[in-house]
Amino acid sequence: MMDVQSRKKLVYPVRQPLMDYLRKYNRDLKVLVNYSDLLRFHVSIPLLDKDGKDTLWETVYYDPAYMETLFPALTLIYAIMNTSGDTAFTEHLQVSQIDYCTFGNSKPFRVRIMNTLNDNYDYFYVKISDASRVYGLELEHILSPNRIAYLTDGETLVEEHISGLPGDVFIKNRLNTSKFNQIRICKEFVKFNERCFIRLLGDMRAYNYVVHITPDIEGNQYRIRAIDFDQQSYEGRRQFYLPHFFKDNNQLVSLGIKHMDSRTMRQYQEEERSLINNRIRLVRYRLDDLLACMKEDQISPQKKVDQLAGELAAFHHHDGFNGCHNMGELIAEQLKIYA
């Protein structure tokens, strides 16, 4: 099994071709609050979970005068993300908490929006914009079964909160269930594994995805969703794009070995490939635009590109990868094989 990536990931700026793409598809919008604005907090305290353990997040506090302009602007961002900018809904919304995390590449702020009419709340994130992450979000949006709301504004990236049970918590607490449910869990993990590999999304350790559990007529249905896209097409090792190689996921792998044979696994892989193929046909022009941007961009060191090209060529027995010079060309070649 494999551990973490070799070194801390480099952050790549969003360059003009990608900016043009984001503007064309309504992802680039002036959001009134930049990432740097949220850094102007004057005090922070560690955020503990319900068991008193450190979450690696800090709750931050701002000067009251600054809050008078900051908080309404954040509420407006939420409206833009969720109600197409209709401000009529913002009068009963307010910012109830802002948390900051220095763990990870994007150093995100998490903004909690409270509905004062019923005390319900939702979140969104403000992060440092990174081209790798933007490509990851966009590929997730157009090739996976999941839609994602996000906006960019220069060096600022705003993302919706993806709800679900964290993968490590799910593995710890929810695998001891009926055989029927376990088989469905295994099926979804195989399909998730296939989705990540086909579009080269790496680093899917257990805490980088969440699991949706939906009660069904018999048992539950499960959907695994990636929540971290920093490692979109960055590392050079092929195995880094296959979740089953991470030791965090060993229990899911063991469960699959227990309940599935090779024929069943191939069936589920083919099902996911067919679904992705159908999505590619539906979004062909948008995908072509995105891949054109990626082919002009650098989102990984060249030595990692060359390593991944060689490993994919050996795995697929396909020399086409050896002629690829960047991660965009590698993804395009990968999609040709599966589409």
mmCIF file of C-alpha atoms in Angstrom, residues 13-334:
data_model
loop_
_atom_site.group_PDB
_atom_site.id
_atom_site.type_symbol
_atom_site.label_atom_id
_atom_site.label_comp_id
_atom_site.label_asym_id
_atom_site.label_seq_id
_atom_site.Cartn_x
_atom_site.Cartn_y
_atom_site.Cartn_z
ATOM 1 C CA PRO A 13 -1.696 30.356 -10.678
ATOM 2 C CA VAL A 14 -4.794 30.522 -12.858
ATOM 3 C CA ARG A 15 -3.467 31.721 -16.210
ATOM 4 C CA GLN A 16 -5.303 33.603 -18.948
ATOM 5 C CA PRO A 17 -6.588 30.631 -21.028
ATOM 6 C CA LEU A 18 -8.185 29.123 -17.924
ATOM 7 C CA MET A 19 -9.537 32.540 -16.883
ATOM 8 C CA ASP A 20 -11.196 32.845 -20.299
ATOM 9 C CA TYR A 21 -12.705 29.383 -19.905
ATOM 10 C CA LEU A 22 -14.062 30.214 -16.455
ATOM 11 C CA ARG A 23 -15.562 33.441 -17.750
ATOM 12 C CA LYS A 24 -17.180 31.644 -20.703
ATOM 13 C CA TYR A 25 -18.868 29.118 -18.403
ATOM 14 C CA ASN A 26 -19.884 31.608 -15.690
ATOM 15 C CA ARG A 27 -17.344 30.514 -13.105
ATOM 16 C CA ASP A 28 -15.472 33.820 -12.950
ATOM 17 C CA LEU A 29 -17.293 36.538 -11.054
ATOM 18 C CA LYS A 30 -16.442 39.483 -8.827
ATOM 19 C CA VAL A 31 -17.197 38.174 -5.326
ATOM 20 C CA LEU A 32 -16.618 41.340 -3.248
ATOM 21 C CA VAL A 33 -14.485 39.531 -0.665
ATOM 22 C CA ASN A 34 -11.011 38.282 -1.548
ATOM 23 C CA TYR A 35 -9.051 35.624 0.286
ATOM 24 C CA SER A 36 -6.669 38.297 1.574
ATOM 25 C CA ASP A 37 -9.581 40.156 3.188
ATOM 26 C CA LEU A 38 -10.297 37.185 5.446
ATOM 27 C CA LEU A 39 -6.700 37.143 6.650
ATOM 28 C CA ARG A 40 -7.342 40.385 8.548
ATOM 29 C CA PHE A 41 -8.582 38.625 11.699
ATOM 30 C CA HIS A 42 -7.063 39.813 14.970
ATOM 31 C CA VAL A 43 -7.496 36.737 17.178
ATOM 32 C CA SER A 44 -8.100 33.007 16.761
ATOM 33 C CA ILE A 45 -8.823 30.086 19.068
ATOM 34 C CA PRO A 46 -8.496 26.332 18.392
ATOM 35 C CA LEU A 47 -11.728 24.688 17.250
ATOM 36 C CA LEU A 48 -12.456 21.481 19.145
ATOM 37 C CA ASP A 49 -14.889 18.749 18.151
ATOM 38 C CA LYS A 50 -17.695 17.452 20.381
ATOM 39 C CA ASP A 51 -15.217 15.138 22.106
ATOM 40 C CA GLY A 52 -12.799 17.957 22.892
ATOM 41 C CA LYS A 53 -10.230 16.962 20.262
ATOM 42 C CA ASP A 54 -8.376 19.503 18.128
ATOM 43 C CA THR A 55 -9.866 19.681 14.618
ATOM 44 C CA LEU A 56 -6.848 21.533 13.164
ATOM 45 C CA TRP A 57 -9.201 24.445 12.447
ATOM 46 C CA GLU A 58 -9.182 27.773 14.285
ATOM 47 C CA THR A 59 -12.202 30.005 14.813
ATOM 48 C CA VAL A 60 -11.212 33.546 13.876
ATOM 49 C CA TYR A 61 -12.557 36.895 15.060
ATOM 50 C CA TYR A 62 -12.491 40.311 13.430
ATOM 51 C CA ASP A 63 -12.711 43.882 14.560
ATOM 52 C CA PRO A 64 -16.439 44.832 14.946
ATOM 53 C CA ALA A 65 -16.115 47.758 12.547
ATOM 54 C CA TYR A 66 -14.595 45.485 9.897
ATOM 55 C CA MET A 67 -17.341 42.909 10.401
ATOM 56 C CA GLU A 68 -19.949 45.490 9.385
ATOM 57 C CA THR A 69 -18.684 45.361 5.818
ATOM 58 C CA LEU A 70 -17.179 41.864 5.698
ATOM 59 C CA PHE A 71 -20.157 39.833 6.888
ATOM 60 C CA PRO A 72 -22.797 41.311 4.507
ATOM 61 C CA ALA A 73 -20.380 40.743 1.616
ATOM 62 C CA LEU A 74 -19.966 37.081 2.625
ATOM 63 C CA THR A 75 -23.739 36.689 2.863
ATOM 64 C CA LEU A 76 -24.035 38.079 -0.652
ATOM 65 C CA ILE A 77 -21.508 35.513 -1.896
ATOM 66 C CA TYR A 78 -23.728 32.788 -0.439
ATOM 67 C CA ALA A 79 -26.698 34.262 -2.302
ATOM 68 C CA ILE A 80 -24.739 34.352 -5.554
ATOM 69 C CA MET A 81 -23.772 30.708 -5.075
ATOM 70 C CA ASN A 82 -27.201 29.426 -4.095
ATOM 71 C CA THR A 83 -29.958 31.767 -5.283
ATOM 72 C CA SER A 84 -28.484 33.226 -8.482
ATOM 73 C CA GLY A 85 -27.751 36.452 -6.642
ATOM 74 C CA ASP A 86 -31.314 37.112 -5.462
ATOM 75 C CA THR A 87 -30.657 39.332 -2.426
ATOM 76 C CA ALA A 88 -34.250 39.107 -1.202
ATOM 77 C CA PHE A 89 -33.227 35.998 0.702
ATOM 78 C CA THR A 90 -30.277 37.574 2.489
ATOM 79 C CA GLU A 91 -32.219 39.587 5.074
ATOM 80 C CA HIS A 92 -32.642 36.531 7.321
ATOM 81 C CA LEU A 93 -29.143 35.156 6.661
ATOM 82 C CA GLN A 94 -26.099 36.016 8.720
ATOM 83 C CA VAL A 95 -22.522 34.874 9.213
ATOM 84 C CA SER A 96 -22.373 32.993 12.499
ATOM 85 C CA GLN A 97 -18.785 31.716 12.440
ATOM 86 C CA ILE A 98 -15.596 31.745 10.366
ATOM 87 C CA ASP A 99 -12.939 29.057 10.761
ATOM 88 C CA TYR A 100 -9.430 28.963 9.320
ATOM 89 C CA CYS A 101 -7.250 25.941 8.577
ATOM 90 C CA THR A 102 -3.511 26.139 7.995
ATOM 91 C CA PHE A 103 -3.355 22.387 7.344
ATOM 92 C CA GLY A 104 -3.309 21.668 3.614
ATOM 93 C CA ASN A 105 -2.383 23.498 0.453
ATOM 94 C CA SER A 106 -5.320 25.873 0.054
ATOM 95 C CA LYS A 107 -5.390 27.159 3.690
ATOM 96 C CA PRO A 108 -9.157 27.541 3.548
ATOM 97 C CA PHE A 109 -11.585 29.714 5.437
ATOM 98 C CA ARG A 110 -14.887 28.015 6.227
ATOM 99 C CA VAL A 111 -17.825 30.408 6.510
ATOM 100 C CA ARG A 112 -20.940 29.318 8.356
ATOM 101 C CA ILE A 113 -24.155 30.988 7.158
ATOM 102 C CA MET A 114 -27.095 30.865 9.585
ATOM 103 C CA ASN A 115 -30.775 31.137 8.662
ATOM 104 C CA THR A 116 -32.163 33.176 11.562
ATOM 105 C CA LEU A 117 -35.732 32.021 10.879
ATOM 106 C CA ASN A 118 -35.066 28.390 11.747
ATOM 107 C CA ASP A 119 -31.424 28.261 12.985
ATOM 108 C CA ASN A 120 -30.453 26.047 10.061
ATOM 109 C CA TYR A 121 -26.961 26.614 8.725
ATOM 110 C CA ASP A 122 -24.802 25.926 5.711
ATOM 111 C CA TYR A 123 -21.144 26.470 4.820
ATOM 112 C CA PHE A 124 -18.967 27.634 1.998
ATOM 113 C CA TYR A 125 -15.183 27.918 1.663
ATOM 114 C CA VAL A 126 -12.857 30.705 0.577
ATOM 115 C CA LYS A 127 -9.447 29.494 -0.574
ATOM 116 C CA ILE A 128 -6.308 30.471 -2.429
ATOM 117 C CA SER A 129 -6.986 29.907 -6.104
ATOM 118 C CA ASP A 130 -4.896 27.099 -7.601
ATOM 119 C CA ALA A 131 -5.105 25.976 -11.219
ATOM 120 C CA SER A 132 -4.830 22.290 -10.290
ATOM 121 C CA ARG A 133 -7.780 22.579 -7.946
ATOM 122 C CA VAL A 134 -9.867 24.525 -10.462
ATOM 123 C CA TYR A 135 -9.257 21.860 -13.108
ATOM 124 C CA GLY A 136 -10.190 19.225 -10.556
ATOM 125 C CA LEU A 137 -13.435 20.966 -9.656
ATOM 126 C CA GLU A 138 -14.374 21.420 -13.278
ATOM 127 C CA LEU A 139 -13.602 17.821 -14.239
ATOM 128 C CA GLU A 140 -15.640 16.645 -11.256
ATOM 129 C CA HIS A 141 -18.538 18.835 -12.334
ATOM 130 C CA ILE A 142 -18.669 17.636 -15.921
ATOM 131 C CA LEU A 143 -17.501 14.001 -15.721
ATOM 132 C CA SER A 144 -18.730 12.708 -12.362
ATOM 133 C CA PRO A 145 -22.332 12.126 -11.227
ATOM 134 C CA ASN A 146 -21.937 15.171 -8.954
ATOM 135 C CA ARG A 147 -22.467 18.867 -9.678
ATOM 136 C CA ILE A 148 -20.323 21.433 -7.862
ATOM 137 C CA ALA A 149 -20.920 25.135 -7.267
ATOM 138 C CA TYR A 150 -17.764 27.252 -7.202
ATOM 139 C CA LEU A 151 -16.599 30.711 -8.281
ATOM 140 C CA THR A 152 -13.238 32.302 -8.951
ATOM 141 C CA ASP A 153 -12.098 35.897 -8.672
ATOM 142 C CA GLY A 154 -8.420 36.411 -9.384
ATOM 143 C CA GLU A 155 -6.464 34.708 -6.608
ATOM 144 C CA THR A 156 -9.640 33.788 -4.707
ATOM 145 C CA LEU A 157 -11.614 30.558 -5.029
ATOM 146 C CA VAL A 158 -15.049 30.107 -3.444
ATOM 147 C CA GLU A 159 -16.485 26.587 -3.119
ATOM 148 C CA GLU A 160 -19.715 25.162 -1.827
ATOM 149 C CA HIS A 161 -19.658 22.753 1.096
ATOM 150 C CA ILE A 162 -19.915 19.100 0.023
ATOM 151 C CA SER A 163 -21.911 17.330 2.694
ATOM 152 C CA GLY A 164 -21.459 13.739 3.721
ATOM 153 C CA LEU A 165 -19.849 11.486 6.292
ATOM 154 C CA PRO A 166 -16.025 11.811 6.176
ATOM 155 C CA GLY A 167 -14.502 8.698 4.682
ATOM 156 C CA ASP A 168 -12.363 7.871 7.727
ATOM 157 C CA VAL A 169 -15.396 8.181 10.024
ATOM 158 C CA PHE A 170 -17.472 6.047 7.647
ATOM 159 C CA ILE A 171 -14.844 3.309 7.569
ATOM 160 C CA LYS A 172 -14.534 3.335 11.357
ATOM 161 C CA ASN A 173 -18.243 3.346 12.207
ATOM 162 C CA ARG A 174 -20.377 2.192 9.264
ATOM 163 C CA LEU A 175 -18.816 -0.945 7.806
ATOM 164 C CA ASN A 176 -20.324 -3.229 10.423
ATOM 165 C CA THR A 177 -23.660 -3.504 8.620
ATOM 166 C CA SER A 178 -25.659 -6.100 6.712
ATOM 167 C CA LYS A 179 -24.017 -8.150 3.970
ATOM 168 C CA PHE A 180 -26.339 -6.511 1.449
ATOM 169 C CA ASN A 181 -25.153 -3.036 2.470
ATOM 170 C CA GLN A 182 -21.527 -4.152 2.492
ATOM 171 C CA ILE A 183 -21.833 -5.360 -1.096
ATOM 172 C CA ARG A 184 -23.249 -1.976 -2.107
ATOM 173 C CA ILE A 185 -20.376 -0.225 -0.321
ATOM 174 C CA CYS A 186 -17.887 -2.374 -2.239
ATOM 175 C CA LYS A 187 -19.625 -1.634 -5.528
ATOM 176 C CA GLU A 188 -19.453 2.109 -4.937
ATOM 177 C CA PHE A 189 -15.793 1.993 -3.928
ATOM 178 C CA VAL A 190 -14.917 0.159 -7.154
ATOM 179 C CA LYS A 191 -16.795 2.791 -9.158
ATOM 180 C CA PHE A 192 -15.180 5.650 -7.222
ATOM 181 C CA ASN A 193 -11.771 4.087 -7.786
ATOM 182 C CA GLU A 194 -12.480 3.953 -11.502
ATOM 183 C CA ARG A 195 -13.713 7.567 -11.667
ATOM 184 C CA CYS A 196 -10.577 8.864 -9.973
ATOM 185 C CA PHE A 197 -8.219 6.944 -12.218
ATOM 186 C CA ILE A 198 -9.907 7.807 -15.494
ATOM 187 C CA ARG A 199 -9.766 11.560 -14.833
ATOM 188 C CA LEU A 200 -6.450 11.362 -12.871
ATOM 189 C CA LEU A 201 -7.632 12.720 -9.524
ATOM 190 C CA GLY A 202 -5.066 11.744 -6.923
ATOM 191 C CA ASP A 203 -4.645 11.518 -3.159
ATOM 192 C CA MET A 204 -8.028 10.014 -2.291
ATOM 193 C CA ARG A 205 -7.126 8.995 1.209
ATOM 194 C CA ALA A 206 -10.096 8.421 3.491
ATOM 195 C CA TYR A 207 -10.279 11.992 4.803
ATOM 196 C CA ASN A 208 -10.294 13.467 1.290
ATOM 197 C CA TYR A 209 -13.731 12.126 0.397
ATOM 198 C CA VAL A 210 -17.161 11.854 1.989
ATOM 199 C CA VAL A 211 -19.855 9.190 1.765
ATOM 200 C CA HIS A 212 -23.540 9.900 1.164
ATOM 201 C CA ILE A 213 -25.881 7.281 2.641
ATOM 202 C CA THR A 214 -29.394 7.132 1.208
ATOM 203 C CA PRO A 215 -31.974 4.742 2.689
ATOM 204 C CA ASP A 216 -33.542 2.666 -0.066
ATOM 205 C CA ILE A 217 -36.352 0.109 -0.387
ATOM 206 C CA GLU A 218 -33.938 -2.582 0.720
ATOM 207 C CA GLY A 219 -30.840 -1.462 2.616
ATOM 208 C CA ASN A 220 -28.910 1.693 1.738
ATOM 209 C CA GLN A 221 -27.444 3.266 -1.362
ATOM 210 C CA TYR A 222 -23.941 4.779 -1.113
ATOM 211 C CA ARG A 223 -22.181 7.513 -3.076
ATOM 212 C CA ILE A 224 -18.543 8.449 -2.492
ATOM 213 C CA ARG A 225 -17.673 12.067 -3.330
ATOM 214 C CA ALA A 226 -14.246 13.627 -3.502
ATOM 215 C CA ILE A 227 -13.911 16.832 -1.475
ATOM 216 C CA ASP A 228 -10.234 17.656 -2.092
ATOM 217 C CA PHE A 229 -9.080 18.462 -5.614
ATOM 218 C CA ASP A 230 -5.584 19.834 -4.944
ATOM 219 C CA GLN A 231 -4.020 16.691 -6.384
ATOM 220 C CA GLN A 232 -5.687 16.836 -9.779
ATOM 221 C CA SER A 233 -3.078 15.531 -12.239
ATOM 222 C CA TYR A 234 -0.046 16.431 -10.154
ATOM 223 C CA GLU A 235 1.868 13.344 -9.002
ATOM 224 C CA GLY A 236 3.934 11.108 -11.259
ATOM 225 C CA ARG A 237 2.989 7.726 -9.810
ATOM 226 C CA ARG A 238 0.080 5.919 -11.458
ATOM 227 C CA GLN A 239 -0.930 4.281 -8.180
ATOM 228 C CA PHE A 240 -1.467 7.710 -6.625
ATOM 229 C CA TYR A 241 -4.644 8.003 -8.734
ATOM 230 C CA LEU A 242 -6.092 4.713 -7.495
ATOM 231 C CA PRO A 243 -7.732 5.021 -4.038
ATOM 232 C CA HIS A 244 -7.427 1.311 -3.320
ATOM 233 C CA PHE A 245 -3.635 1.700 -2.969
ATOM 234 C CA PHE A 246 -3.929 3.986 0.089
ATOM 235 C CA LYS A 247 -3.674 2.202 3.402
ATOM 236 C CA ASP A 248 -6.502 4.371 4.802
ATOM 237 C CA ASN A 249 -8.794 2.425 2.478
ATOM 238 C CA ASN A 250 -7.520 -1.052 3.375
ATOM 239 C CA GLN A 251 -10.757 -2.035 5.091
ATOM 240 C CA LEU A 252 -12.765 -1.186 1.979
ATOM 241 C CA VAL A 253 -10.357 -3.229 -0.128
ATOM 242 C CA SER A 254 -10.646 -6.179 2.275
ATOM 243 C CA LEU A 255 -14.417 -5.918 2.166
ATOM 244 C CA GLY A 256 -14.316 -6.018 -1.609
ATOM 245 C CA ILE A 257 -12.104 -9.108 -1.603
ATOM 246 C CA LYS A 258 -14.599 -10.744 0.748
ATOM 247 C CA HIS A 259 -17.725 -9.989 -1.266
ATOM 248 C CA MET A 260 -16.636 -9.705 -4.916
ATOM 249 C CA ASP A 261 -14.797 -11.765 -7.498
ATOM 250 C CA SER A 262 -12.896 -10.417 -10.491
ATOM 251 C CA ARG A 263 -15.889 -10.738 -12.826
ATOM 252 C CA THR A 264 -18.082 -8.634 -10.546
ATOM 253 C CA MET A 265 -15.400 -5.986 -10.202
ATOM 254 C CA ARG A 266 -14.996 -5.797 -13.981
ATOM 255 C CA GLN A 267 -18.752 -5.408 -14.327
ATOM 256 C CA TYR A 268 -18.810 -2.402 -11.985
ATOM 257 C CA GLN A 269 -15.763 -0.896 -13.705
ATOM 258 C CA GLU A 270 -17.462 -1.217 -17.081
ATOM 259 C CA GLU A 271 -20.634 0.339 -15.684
ATOM 260 C CA GLU A 272 -18.688 3.402 -14.516
ATOM 261 C CA ARG A 273 -16.765 3.659 -17.779
ATOM 262 C CA SER A 274 -20.046 3.583 -19.676
ATOM 263 C CA LEU A 275 -21.485 6.367 -17.513
ATOM 264 C CA ILE A 276 -18.390 8.525 -18.026
ATOM 265 C CA ASN A 277 -18.527 7.848 -21.746
ATOM 266 C CA ASN A 278 -22.120 9.060 -21.822
ATOM 267 C CA ARG A 279 -21.187 12.226 -19.923
ATOM 268 C CA ILE A 280 -18.310 12.907 -22.316
ATOM 269 C CA ARG A 281 -20.719 12.818 -25.252
ATOM 270 C CA LEU A 282 -23.060 15.231 -23.484
ATOM 271 C CA VAL A 283 -20.335 17.761 -22.589
ATOM 272 C CA ARG A 284 -18.038 17.250 -25.566
ATOM 273 C CA TYR A 285 -17.535 20.918 -26.459
ATOM 274 C CA ARG A 286 -17.095 22.056 -22.879
ATOM 275 C CA LEU A 287 -14.632 19.240 -22.212
ATOM 276 C CA ASP A 288 -12.708 20.094 -25.375
ATOM 277 C CA ASP A 289 -12.442 23.711 -24.192
ATOM 278 C CA LEU A 290 -11.180 22.595 -20.790
ATOM 279 C CA LEU A 291 -8.627 20.176 -22.191
ATOM 280 C CA ALA A 292 -7.387 22.872 -24.581
ATOM 281 C CA CYS A 293 -6.642 25.045 -21.531
ATOM 282 C CA MET A 294 -4.917 22.197 -19.726
ATOM 283 C CA LYS A 295 -2.718 21.462 -22.732
ATOM 284 C CA GLU A 296 -1.424 25.032 -22.607
ATOM 285 C CA ASP A 297 -0.897 24.964 -18.851
ATOM 286 C CA GLN A 298 1.690 23.661 -16.428
ATOM 287 C CA ILE A 299 0.170 22.110 -13.306
ATOM 288 C CA SER A 300 2.933 19.650 -12.408
ATOM 289 C CA PRO A 301 6.752 19.519 -12.578
ATOM 290 C CA GLN A 302 7.957 18.081 -15.875
ATOM 291 C CA LYS A 303 9.663 15.120 -14.223
ATOM 292 C CA LYS A 304 6.313 14.051 -12.749
ATOM 293 C CA VAL A 305 4.643 14.405 -16.151
ATOM 294 C CA ASP A 306 7.319 12.234 -17.743
ATOM 295 C CA GLN A 307 7.068 9.640 -14.978
ATOM 296 C CA LEU A 308 3.282 9.385 -15.231
ATOM 297 C CA ALA A 309 3.446 9.207 -19.026
ATOM 298 C CA GLY A 310 5.811 6.260 -18.802
ATOM 299 C CA GLU A 311 3.755 4.458 -16.152
ATOM 300 C CA LEU A 312 0.470 4.945 -18.031
ATOM 301 C CA ALA A 313 2.075 3.786 -21.282
ATOM 302 C CA ALA A 314 3.306 0.606 -19.575
ATOM 303 C CA PHE A 315 -0.015 -0.013 -17.833
ATOM 304 C CA HIS A 316 -2.172 0.453 -20.928
ATOM 305 C CA HIS A 317 0.405 -0.948 -23.376
ATOM 306 C CA HIS A 318 -0.173 2.230 -25.357
ATOM 307 C CA ASP A 319 2.699 4.303 -26.724
ATOM 308 C CA GLY A 320 0.482 7.362 -27.212
ATOM 309 C CA PHE A 321 1.266 8.480 -23.658
ATOM 310 C CA ASN A 322 4.972 8.717 -24.415
ATOM 311 C CA GLY A 323 4.332 11.634 -26.767
ATOM 312 C CA CYS A 324 2.530 13.690 -24.080
ATOM 313 C CA HIS A 325 4.314 16.760 -22.728
ATOM 314 C CA ASN A 326 1.935 17.933 -19.974
ATOM 315 C CA MET A 327 -0.868 16.712 -17.736
ATOM 316 C CA GLY A 328 -3.565 18.052 -20.064
ATOM 317 C CA GLU A 329 -2.294 15.856 -22.879
ATOM 318 C CA LEU A 330 -2.116 12.874 -20.519
ATOM 319 C CA ILE A 331 -5.752 13.285 -19.437
ATOM 320 C CA ALA A 332 -6.846 13.669 -23.062
ATOM 321 C CA GLU A 333 -5.024 10.428 -23.942
ATOM 322 C CA GLN A 334 -6.480 8.683 -20.906
#
